[in-house]
Coordinates of C-alpha atoms and ligand atoms in Angstrom, one line a residue:
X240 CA -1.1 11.2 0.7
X241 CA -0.8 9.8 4.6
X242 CA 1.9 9.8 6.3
X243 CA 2.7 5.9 5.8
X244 CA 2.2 6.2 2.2
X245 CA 5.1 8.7 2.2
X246 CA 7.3 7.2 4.4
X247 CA 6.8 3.8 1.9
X248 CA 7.7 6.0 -1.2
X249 CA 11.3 7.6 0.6
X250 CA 11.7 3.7 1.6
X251 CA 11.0 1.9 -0.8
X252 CA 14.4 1.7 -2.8
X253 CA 15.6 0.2 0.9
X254 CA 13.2 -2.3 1.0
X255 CA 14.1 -3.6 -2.2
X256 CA 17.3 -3.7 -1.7
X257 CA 16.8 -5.6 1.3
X258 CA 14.8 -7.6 -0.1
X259 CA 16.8 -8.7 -3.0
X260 CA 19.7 -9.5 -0.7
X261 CA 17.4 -11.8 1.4
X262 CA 16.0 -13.6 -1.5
X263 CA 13.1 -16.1 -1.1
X264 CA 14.8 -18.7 0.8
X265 CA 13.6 -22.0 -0.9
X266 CA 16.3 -24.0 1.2
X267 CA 16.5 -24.2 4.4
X268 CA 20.3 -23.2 4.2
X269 CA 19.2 -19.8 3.1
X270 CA 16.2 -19.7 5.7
X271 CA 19.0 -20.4 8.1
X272 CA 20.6 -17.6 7.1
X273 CA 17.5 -15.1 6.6
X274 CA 17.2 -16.2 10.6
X275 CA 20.5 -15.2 11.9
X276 CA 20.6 -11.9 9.8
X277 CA 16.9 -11.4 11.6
X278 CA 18.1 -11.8 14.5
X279 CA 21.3 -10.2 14.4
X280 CA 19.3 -6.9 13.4
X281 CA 16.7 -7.2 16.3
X282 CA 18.6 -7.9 19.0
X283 CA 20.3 -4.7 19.4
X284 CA 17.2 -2.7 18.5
X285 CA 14.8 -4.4 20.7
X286 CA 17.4 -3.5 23.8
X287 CA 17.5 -0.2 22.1
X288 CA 13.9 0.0 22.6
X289 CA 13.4 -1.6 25.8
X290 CA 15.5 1.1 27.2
X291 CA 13.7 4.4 25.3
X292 CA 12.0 6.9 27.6
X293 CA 9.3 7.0 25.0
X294 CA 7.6 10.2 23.6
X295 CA 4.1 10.3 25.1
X296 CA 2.9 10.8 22.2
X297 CA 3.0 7.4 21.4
X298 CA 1.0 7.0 25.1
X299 CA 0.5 3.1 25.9
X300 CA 1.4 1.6 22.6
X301 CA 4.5 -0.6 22.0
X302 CA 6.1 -2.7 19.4
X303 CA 5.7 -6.2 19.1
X304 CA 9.0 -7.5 20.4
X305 CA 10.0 -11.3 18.2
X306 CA 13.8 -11.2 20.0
X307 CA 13.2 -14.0 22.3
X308 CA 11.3 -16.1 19.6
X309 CA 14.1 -16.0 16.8
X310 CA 16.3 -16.8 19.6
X311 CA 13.9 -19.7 20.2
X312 CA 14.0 -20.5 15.9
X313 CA 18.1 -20.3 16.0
X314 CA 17.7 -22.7 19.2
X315 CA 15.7 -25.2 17.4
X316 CA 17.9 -25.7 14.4
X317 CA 21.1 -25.4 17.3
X318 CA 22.3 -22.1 15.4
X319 CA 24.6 -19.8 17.2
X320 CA 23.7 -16.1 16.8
X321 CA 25.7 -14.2 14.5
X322 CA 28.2 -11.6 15.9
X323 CA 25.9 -8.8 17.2
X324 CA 26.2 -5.2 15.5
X325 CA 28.3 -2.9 18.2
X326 CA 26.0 -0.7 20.4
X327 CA 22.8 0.7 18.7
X328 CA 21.6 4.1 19.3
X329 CA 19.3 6.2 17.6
X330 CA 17.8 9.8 18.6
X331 CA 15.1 9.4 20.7
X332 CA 13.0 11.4 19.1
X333 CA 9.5 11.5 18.2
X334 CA 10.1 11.6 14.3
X335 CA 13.1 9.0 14.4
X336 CA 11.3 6.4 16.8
X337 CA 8.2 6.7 14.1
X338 CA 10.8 6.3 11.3
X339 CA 12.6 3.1 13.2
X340 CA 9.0 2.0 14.4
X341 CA 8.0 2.0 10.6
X342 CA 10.6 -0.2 9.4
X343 CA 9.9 -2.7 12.4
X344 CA 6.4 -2.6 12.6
X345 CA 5.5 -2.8 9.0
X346 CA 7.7 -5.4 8.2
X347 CA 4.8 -7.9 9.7
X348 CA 3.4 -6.9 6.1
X349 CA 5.6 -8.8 4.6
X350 CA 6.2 -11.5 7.5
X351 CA 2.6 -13.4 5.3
X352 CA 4.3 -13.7 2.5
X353 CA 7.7 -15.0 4.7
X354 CA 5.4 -17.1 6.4
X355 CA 4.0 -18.9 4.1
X356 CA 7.3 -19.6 2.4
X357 CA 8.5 -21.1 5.6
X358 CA 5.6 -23.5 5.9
X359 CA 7.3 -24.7 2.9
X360 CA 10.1 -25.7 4.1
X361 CA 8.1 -27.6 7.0
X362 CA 8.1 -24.9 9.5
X363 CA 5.5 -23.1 11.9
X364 CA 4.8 -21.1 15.0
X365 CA 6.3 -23.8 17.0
X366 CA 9.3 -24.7 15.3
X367 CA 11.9 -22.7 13.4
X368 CA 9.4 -19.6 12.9
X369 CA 8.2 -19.2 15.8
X370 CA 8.8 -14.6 15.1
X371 CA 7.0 -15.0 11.7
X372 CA 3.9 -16.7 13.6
X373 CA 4.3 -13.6 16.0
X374 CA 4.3 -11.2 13.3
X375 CA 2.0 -12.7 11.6
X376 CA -0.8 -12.7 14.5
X377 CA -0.6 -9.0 16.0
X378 CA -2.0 -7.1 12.7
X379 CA -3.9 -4.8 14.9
X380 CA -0.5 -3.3 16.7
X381 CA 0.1 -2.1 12.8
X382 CA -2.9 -0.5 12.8
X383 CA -3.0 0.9 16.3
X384 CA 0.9 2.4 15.2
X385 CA -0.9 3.7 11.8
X386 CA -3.2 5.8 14.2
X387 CA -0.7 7.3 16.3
X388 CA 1.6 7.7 13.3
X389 CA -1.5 9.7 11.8
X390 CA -3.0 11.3 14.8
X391 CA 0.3 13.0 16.0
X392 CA 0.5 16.8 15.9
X393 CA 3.8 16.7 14.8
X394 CA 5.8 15.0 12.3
X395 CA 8.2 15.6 10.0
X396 CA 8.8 13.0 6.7
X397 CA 12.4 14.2 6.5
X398 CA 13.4 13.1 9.5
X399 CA 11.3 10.1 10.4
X400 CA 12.2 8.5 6.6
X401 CA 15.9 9.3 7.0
X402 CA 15.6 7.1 10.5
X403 CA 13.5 4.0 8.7
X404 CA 16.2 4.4 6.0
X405 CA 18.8 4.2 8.7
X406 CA 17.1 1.0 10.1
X407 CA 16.8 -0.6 6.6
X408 CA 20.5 -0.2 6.5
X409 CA 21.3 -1.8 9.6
X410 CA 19.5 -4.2 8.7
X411 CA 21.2 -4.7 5.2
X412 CA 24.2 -4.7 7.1
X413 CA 23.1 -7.3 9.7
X414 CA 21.8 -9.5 6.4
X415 CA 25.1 -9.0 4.8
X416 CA 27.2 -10.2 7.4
X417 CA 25.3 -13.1 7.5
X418 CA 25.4 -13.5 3.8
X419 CA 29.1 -13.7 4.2
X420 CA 29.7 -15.7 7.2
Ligands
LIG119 C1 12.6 -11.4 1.5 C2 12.2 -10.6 2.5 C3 11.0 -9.7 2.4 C4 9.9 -9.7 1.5 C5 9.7 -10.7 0.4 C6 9.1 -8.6 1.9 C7 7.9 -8.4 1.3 C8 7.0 -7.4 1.6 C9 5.7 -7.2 1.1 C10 5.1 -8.0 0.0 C11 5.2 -6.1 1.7 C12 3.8 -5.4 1.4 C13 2.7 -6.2 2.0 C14 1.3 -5.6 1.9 O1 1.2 -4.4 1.4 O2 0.4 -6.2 2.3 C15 6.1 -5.6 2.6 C16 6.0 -4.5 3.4 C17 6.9 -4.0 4.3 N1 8.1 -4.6 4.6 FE1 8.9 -6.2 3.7 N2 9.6 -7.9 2.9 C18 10.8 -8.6 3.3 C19 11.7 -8.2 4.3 C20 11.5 -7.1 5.1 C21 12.4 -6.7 6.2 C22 13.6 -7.6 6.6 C23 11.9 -5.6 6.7 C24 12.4 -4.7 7.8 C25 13.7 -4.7 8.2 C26 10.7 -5.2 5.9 C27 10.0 -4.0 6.1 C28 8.8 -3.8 5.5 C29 8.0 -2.6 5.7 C30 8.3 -1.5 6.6 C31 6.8 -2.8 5.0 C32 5.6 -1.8 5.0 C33 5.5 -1.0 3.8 C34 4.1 -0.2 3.8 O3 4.0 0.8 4.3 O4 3.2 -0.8 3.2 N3 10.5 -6.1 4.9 N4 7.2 -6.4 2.6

């Protein structure tokens, strides 16, 4: 088994979770809310990120950053941002920046299926989800992290699934406040 496929198996009970606490926003109350818990989680990672002396490994590859386009979605439907999450800080490690990459990275798997479930609701790339039509668009940058992810000489699933699981918990935390505000 790959190295993705393992890090989906020791995730996948977070995802669900997550999942079910997001729901499938058929209003555009919950969408509303999907958006600030979004954006509430990927904020503070994204500086996080911006900021990481990265491991060479991962040579000139980067992320896909969405921050400044959910800020742009909350802006269109004049939402405020939710109370950010105090300061985020993670190891800077190869196997936890795989972990966290994982988790942020891969979720443009299921930003399709988000996607279309937005377009529902009357919204695109140039209103209200805008960071879905970003996700949506870069598929190669998922693939291009795959080979990097596969290629590296080291890498231990221990640690790199106990940093996505760490990220799918902040982000269950970030959706939760949401949830409740
Ligand atoms: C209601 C919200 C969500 C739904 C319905 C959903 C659904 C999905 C689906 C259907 C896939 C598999 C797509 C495929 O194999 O082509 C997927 C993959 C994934 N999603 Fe989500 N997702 C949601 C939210 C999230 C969030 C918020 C995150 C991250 C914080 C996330 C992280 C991931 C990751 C890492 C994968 C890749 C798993 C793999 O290795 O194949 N998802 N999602």
């Amino acid at each position: 088994m790959d190295r993705r496929f393992k890090l989906r198996e020791k995730t996948s009970q977070s995802h669900a979770a997550l999942e079910g606490l997001i729901g499938a926003f058929d209003t555009i109350g919950d969408y509303h809310r999907y958006l600030r818990g979004m954006h509430s989680f990927r904020i503070p990672l994204e500086a996080w990120l911006s900021s990481l002396t990265w491991p060479p490994v991962f040579g000139n590859w980067r992320p896909v950053m969405i921050g400044a386009a959910l800020s742009a979605d909350l802006a269109d439907f004049s939402l405020q941002p939710h109370s950010m999450m105090d300061d985020f800080t993670l190891s800077p490690d190869p196997d936890s920046v795989f972990g966290t990459l994982y988790v942020l990275e891969g979720s443009m798997l299921g930003a399709k299926l988000l996607s279309n479930r937005a377009r529902q609701l009357g919204l695109s790339e140039s209103f209200g989800a805008r960071h879905l039509g970003l996700q949506t668009s870069t598929p190669a940058n998922w693939q291009m992290f795959l080979a990097v992810l596969e290629d590296s000489a080291q890498f231990n699933v221990d640690d790199a699934s106990h940093a996505a699981n760490r990220a799918f918990h902040v982000a269950r935390s970030a959706f939760s406040n949401t949830m409740e505000a």
